[in-house]
Amino acid sequence: QVQLQESGPGLVKPSETLSLTCTVSGDSISNGDYYWSWIRQPPGRGLEWIGYIYYSGSTYYNPSLRHRITISLDTSKNHFSLNLTSVTAADTAFYFCAREALGGRIDPWGQGTLVTVSS
Amino acid sequence: DIVMTQSPDSLAVSLGERATIDCKSSQSVLYSSNNKHNLAWFQQKPGQPPKLLISWASTRESGVPDRFTGSGSGTDFTLTISSLQAEDVAVYYCQQYYSTPYTFGQGTKLEIK
């Protein structure tokens, strides 16, 4: 059974960098059948797809966030990471990592982690 | 970006009755190479991540009760719950995975009347 677990600071100061890691168990992030994705959800609001990384290191980022995002992976630790720079209160959200099939199905998801941007 | 619009925003249905949620995409999400619609439905309960219910517009995921049915084509899609159960109270989202950036509908909150 594939499981994903997000980890990282729950509080980030404005203008600083948000950094999260997603640890995968039950599958290898070197599996060429999948992308590894990040999605976020401001509290009480809808879902925004952030982007994904492929085992080769190729990435696709949502243009709305492209200039602030980096997604990377570490195959030796079987995890992938999200960095979001220059955060503001608008970046306060639950951040989910997920596995995305090459056809686009997003499943499963991690439990999510709340990141609050505040001084 | 493809805009996904759901209706209604909220819905109250009696136990055992039918619930219907609509989703409209701003352009077709039909993938010509396999003649399938790249449209998914998710269920999200409080404090939980979204759960994939239906992919390819009408393919029920393993373990999803058969009271959940996805239908539609082109730009208009529907999620139907044939006989509402208490455990179906949740927010439901449609999502297109036809083109990046993938986009979600705004969500429909389903409650018991």
Tab-separated table of C-alpha atoms in Angstrom:
chain	number	residue	atom	x	y	z
A	1	GLN	CA	0.000	0.000	0.000
A	2	VAL	CA	1.456	3.311	-1.070
A	3	GLN	CA	1.617	5.997	1.594
A	4	LEU	CA	2.862	9.562	1.481
A	5	GLN	CA	3.687	11.751	4.462
A	6	GLU	CA	4.413	15.454	4.444
A	7	SER	CA	6.807	17.025	6.925
A	8	GLY	CA	8.179	20.465	7.580
A	9	PRO	CA	7.706	23.634	9.618
A	10	GLY	CA	4.158	24.633	10.410
A	11	LEU	CA	5.019	28.322	10.673
A	12	VAL	CA	6.988	30.432	8.221
A	13	LYS	CA	7.661	34.157	8.372
A	14	PRO	CA	6.615	36.434	5.537
A	15	SER	CA	9.241	36.806	2.788
A	16	GLU	CA	10.986	33.605	3.861
A	17	THR	CA	11.028	30.215	2.146
A	18	LEU	CA	8.545	27.438	2.805
A	19	SER	CA	10.200	24.006	2.652
A	20	LEU	CA	8.333	20.719	2.824
A	21	THR	CA	9.300	17.103	2.259
A	22	CYS	CA	7.126	14.198	1.214
A	23	THR	CA	8.340	10.750	2.217
A	24	VAL	CA	6.982	7.893	0.143
A	25	SER	CA	6.566	4.317	1.328
A	26	GLY	CA	5.241	1.349	-0.585
A	27	ASP	CA	6.535	2.615	-3.924
A	28	SER	CA	9.722	4.031	-5.350
A	29	ILE	CA	9.856	7.608	-6.591
A	30	SER	CA	12.034	6.146	-9.361
A	31	ASN	CA	8.921	4.410	-10.686
A	32	GLY	CA	8.572	5.742	-14.204
A	33	ASP	CA	4.791	5.232	-14.205
A	34	TYR	CA	4.170	8.213	-11.928
A	35	TYR	CA	4.734	11.879	-11.269
A	36	TRP	CA	5.097	13.118	-7.711
A	37	SER	CA	2.934	16.126	-7.037
A	38	TRP	CA	2.130	18.932	-4.648
A	39	ILE	CA	-1.346	20.417	-4.177
A	40	ARG	CA	-2.420	23.038	-1.669
A	41	GLN	CA	-5.661	24.156	-0.052
A	42	PRO	CA	-6.111	27.376	1.936
A	43	PRO	CA	-8.190	26.671	5.057
A	44	GLY	CA	-11.870	26.439	4.160
A	45	ARG	CA	-11.194	26.925	0.459
A	46	GLY	CA	-10.590	24.957	-2.723
A	47	LEU	CA	-7.678	23.020	-4.174
A	48	GLU	CA	-4.780	24.394	-6.194
A	49	TRP	CA	-2.422	22.099	-8.073
A	50	ILE	CA	1.156	23.315	-7.574
A	51	GLY	CA	3.245	21.051	-9.786
A	52	TYR	CA	5.028	17.748	-10.147
A	53	ILE	CA	8.396	16.106	-10.595
A	54	TYR	CA	9.281	12.995	-12.564
A	55	TYR	CA	11.935	10.497	-11.537
A	56	SER	CA	14.206	11.917	-14.236
A	57	GLY	CA	14.111	15.270	-12.472
A	58	SER	CA	11.904	16.962	-15.019
A	59	THR	CA	9.306	19.227	-13.508
A	60	TYR	CA	6.159	21.116	-14.345
A	61	TYR	CA	5.034	24.040	-12.236
A	62	ASN	CA	1.750	25.914	-12.139
A	63	PRO	CA	2.457	29.188	-13.979
A	64	SER	CA	0.760	31.072	-11.147
A	65	LEU	CA	3.598	30.026	-8.838
A	66	ARG	CA	6.359	29.188	-11.308
A	67	HIS	CA	8.783	31.931	-10.357
A	68	ARG	CA	8.733	30.961	-6.677
A	69	ILE	CA	8.665	27.163	-6.779
A	70	THR	CA	11.259	24.446	-6.826
A	71	ILE	CA	10.357	20.770	-6.593
A	72	SER	CA	13.225	18.329	-6.170
A	73	LEU	CA	13.686	14.695	-5.359
A	74	ASP	CA	16.115	12.480	-3.448
A	75	THR	CA	15.902	8.909	-4.675
A	76	SER	CA	18.253	7.650	-1.966
A	77	LYS	CA	15.757	8.766	0.677
A	78	ASN	CA	12.697	8.071	-1.474
A	79	HIS	CA	11.343	11.527	-0.895
A	80	PHE	CA	10.616	14.682	-2.837
A	81	SER	CA	10.503	18.258	-1.673
A	82	LEU	CA	8.808	21.603	-2.249
A	83	ASN	CA	10.432	24.990	-1.819
A	84	LEU	CA	8.288	28.113	-2.131
A	85	THR	CA	10.123	31.409	-1.822
A	86	SER	CA	9.024	34.878	-0.753
A	87	VAL	CA	5.910	33.655	1.016
A	88	THR	CA	3.028	35.870	2.072
A	89	ALA	CA	-0.125	35.268	4.077
A	90	ALA	CA	-1.770	34.138	0.837
A	91	ASP	CA	0.466	31.061	0.910
A	92	THR	CA	-1.081	29.884	4.188
A	93	ALA	CA	-2.608	26.526	3.327
A	94	PHE	CA	-2.726	22.812	3.837
A	95	TYR	CA	-0.044	21.356	1.592
A	96	PHE	CA	-0.622	17.859	0.224
A	97	CYS	CA	1.766	15.624	-1.620
A	98	ALA	CA	0.377	12.958	-3.924
A	99	ARG	CA	1.235	10.387	-6.523
A	100	GLU	CA	0.005	11.180	-10.007
A	101	ALA	CA	-0.268	8.573	-12.724
A	102	LEU	CA	1.108	9.526	-16.131
A	103	GLY	CA	-2.503	9.629	-17.303
A	104	GLY	CA	-3.217	12.240	-14.648
A	105	ARG	CA	-5.081	10.388	-11.887
A	106	ILE	CA	-3.992	11.791	-8.513
A	107	ASP	CA	-4.024	9.025	-5.949
A	108	PRO	CA	-3.104	8.488	-3.179
A	109	TRP	CA	-2.621	11.703	-1.233
A	110	GLY	CA	-0.722	12.393	1.942
A	111	GLN	CA	-2.641	13.551	5.001
A	112	GLY	CA	-1.536	17.119	4.429
A	113	THR	CA	0.299	19.594	6.585
A	114	LEU	CA	-0.825	23.092	7.530
A	115	VAL	CA	1.691	25.835	6.881
A	116	THR	CA	0.884	29.240	8.321
A	117	VAL	CA	2.688	32.335	7.100
A	118	SER	CA	2.875	34.823	9.912
A	119	SER	CA	5.407	36.961	11.721
B	1	ASP	CA	-6.078	27.331	-17.881
B	2	ILE	CA	-9.216	25.201	-18.042
B	3	VAL	CA	-11.822	26.576	-15.651
B	4	MET	CA	-13.955	24.041	-13.813
B	5	THR	CA	-17.310	25.269	-12.516
B	6	GLN	CA	-19.447	23.187	-10.178
B	7	SER	CA	-23.091	23.595	-9.295
B	8	PRO	CA	-24.553	23.942	-6.832
B	9	ASP	CA	-22.117	25.301	-4.254
B	10	SER	CA	-24.030	23.475	-1.542
B	11	LEU	CA	-26.705	20.842	-1.473
B	12	ALA	CA	-28.919	19.321	1.229
B	13	VAL	CA	-30.480	15.957	0.508
B	14	SER	CA	-32.505	13.584	2.659
B	15	LEU	CA	-31.063	10.224	3.616
B	16	GLY	CA	-31.838	7.654	0.953
B	17	GLU	CA	-32.533	10.271	-1.686
B	18	ARG	CA	-30.525	11.062	-4.809
B	19	ALA	CA	-27.841	13.743	-4.865
B	20	THR	CA	-26.600	15.249	-8.114
B	21	ILE	CA	-23.586	17.507	-8.570
B	22	ASP	CA	-22.714	19.092	-11.896
B	23	CYS	CA	-19.351	20.148	-13.242
B	24	LYS	CA	-18.660	22.139	-16.374
B	25	SER	CA	-15.274	22.615	-17.995
B	26	SER	CA	-14.401	25.698	-20.031
B	27	GLN	CA	-13.171	23.474	-22.849
B	28	SER	CA	-13.373	19.831	-23.813
B	29	VAL	CA	-11.342	17.414	-21.706
B	30	LEU	CA	-11.724	14.538	-24.157
B	31	TYR	CA	-8.374	12.880	-24.797
B	32	SER	CA	-8.593	11.820	-28.427
B	33	SER	CA	-5.967	9.088	-28.273
B	34	ASN	CA	-8.066	6.930	-25.952
B	35	ASN	CA	-11.468	8.598	-26.377
B	36	LYS	CA	-11.701	9.125	-22.637
B	37	HIS	CA	-12.531	12.250	-20.680
B	38	ASN	CA	-9.750	13.342	-18.347
B	39	LEU	CA	-12.117	14.184	-15.516
B	40	ALA	CA	-11.992	13.028	-11.900
B	41	TRP	CA	-14.246	13.366	-8.867
B	42	PHE	CA	-12.928	13.612	-5.321
B	43	GLN	CA	-14.615	13.419	-1.931
B	44	GLN	CA	-13.142	15.359	0.983
B	45	LYS	CA	-14.295	14.923	4.556
B	46	PRO	CA	-13.256	17.340	7.322
B	47	GLY	CA	-9.646	16.932	8.375
B	48	GLN	CA	-8.904	14.473	5.580
B	49	PRO	CA	-7.209	14.685	2.198
B	50	PRO	CA	-9.334	14.375	-0.918
B	51	LYS	CA	-10.192	10.816	-1.864
B	52	LEU	CA	-10.366	9.841	-5.528
B	53	LEU	CA	-13.816	8.431	-6.269
B	54	ILE	CA	-14.033	8.426	-10.053
B	55	SER	CA	-11.556	8.845	-12.890
B	56	TRP	CA	-12.014	9.081	-16.658
B	57	ALA	CA	-15.380	10.714	-15.908
B	58	SER	CA	-17.117	7.410	-15.158
B	59	THR	CA	-14.661	4.802	-13.856
B	60	ARG	CA	-15.314	4.089	-10.211
B	61	GLU	CA	-12.155	3.536	-8.132
B	62	SER	CA	-11.685	0.260	-6.311
B	63	GLY	CA	-13.656	0.154	-3.069
B	64	VAL	CA	-15.957	3.046	-3.945
B	65	PRO	CA	-19.607	2.101	-3.342
B	66	ASP	CA	-21.663	1.631	-6.472
B	67	ARG	CA	-24.117	4.303	-5.355
B	68	PHE	CA	-21.535	6.775	-6.731
B	69	THR	CA	-21.788	7.221	-10.501
B	70	GLY	CA	-19.961	9.586	-12.806
B	71	SER	CA	-21.353	10.535	-16.179
B	72	GLY	CA	-21.136	13.150	-18.876
B	73	SER	CA	-19.131	14.064	-21.924
B	74	GLY	CA	-17.596	16.999	-23.720
B	75	THR	CA	-17.682	19.784	-21.188
B	76	ASP	CA	-20.569	18.712	-18.933
B	77	PHE	CA	-20.228	16.107	-16.218
B	78	THR	CA	-22.281	14.838	-13.294
B	79	LEU	CA	-21.627	12.976	-10.073
B	80	THR	CA	-24.694	11.153	-8.811
B	81	ILE	CA	-25.125	9.533	-5.425
B	82	SER	CA	-28.121	7.285	-5.863
B	83	SER	CA	-29.126	6.858	-2.232
B	84	LEU	CA	-27.486	9.243	0.178
B	85	GLN	CA	-25.897	7.751	3.270
B	86	ALA	CA	-24.788	9.658	6.362
B	87	GLU	CA	-21.139	8.921	5.603
B	88	ASP	CA	-21.447	10.717	2.251
B	89	VAL	CA	-21.509	14.136	3.940
B	90	ALA	CA	-18.456	15.831	2.474
B	91	VAL	CA	-17.237	18.380	-0.038
B	92	TYR	CA	-17.001	17.039	-3.574
B	93	TYR	CA	-14.591	18.352	-6.210
B	94	CYS	CA	-14.271	17.716	-9.905
B	95	GLN	CA	-10.826	18.009	-11.500
B	96	GLN	CA	-9.555	18.020	-15.039
B	97	TYR	CA	-6.288	16.333	-15.891
B	98	TYR	CA	-6.490	16.996	-19.618
B	99	SER	CA	-3.965	19.820	-19.594
B	100	THR	CA	-1.565	21.402	-17.168
B	101	PRO	CA	-2.012	23.205	-14.910
B	102	TYR	CA	-4.582	20.728	-13.682
B	103	THR	CA	-7.543	22.535	-12.178
B	104	PHE	CA	-10.317	21.800	-9.727
B	105	GLY	CA	-13.883	22.967	-9.383
B	106	GLN	CA	-14.660	25.184	-6.417
B	107	GLY	CA	-16.319	22.337	-4.520
B	108	THR	CA	-19.857	21.350	-3.600
B	109	LYS	CA	-20.748	20.890	0.051
B	110	LEU	CA	-23.178	18.033	0.531
B	111	GLU	CA	-25.235	17.877	3.712
B	112	ILE	CA	-28.144	15.907	5.110
B	113	LYS	CA	-31.546	17.576	4.983
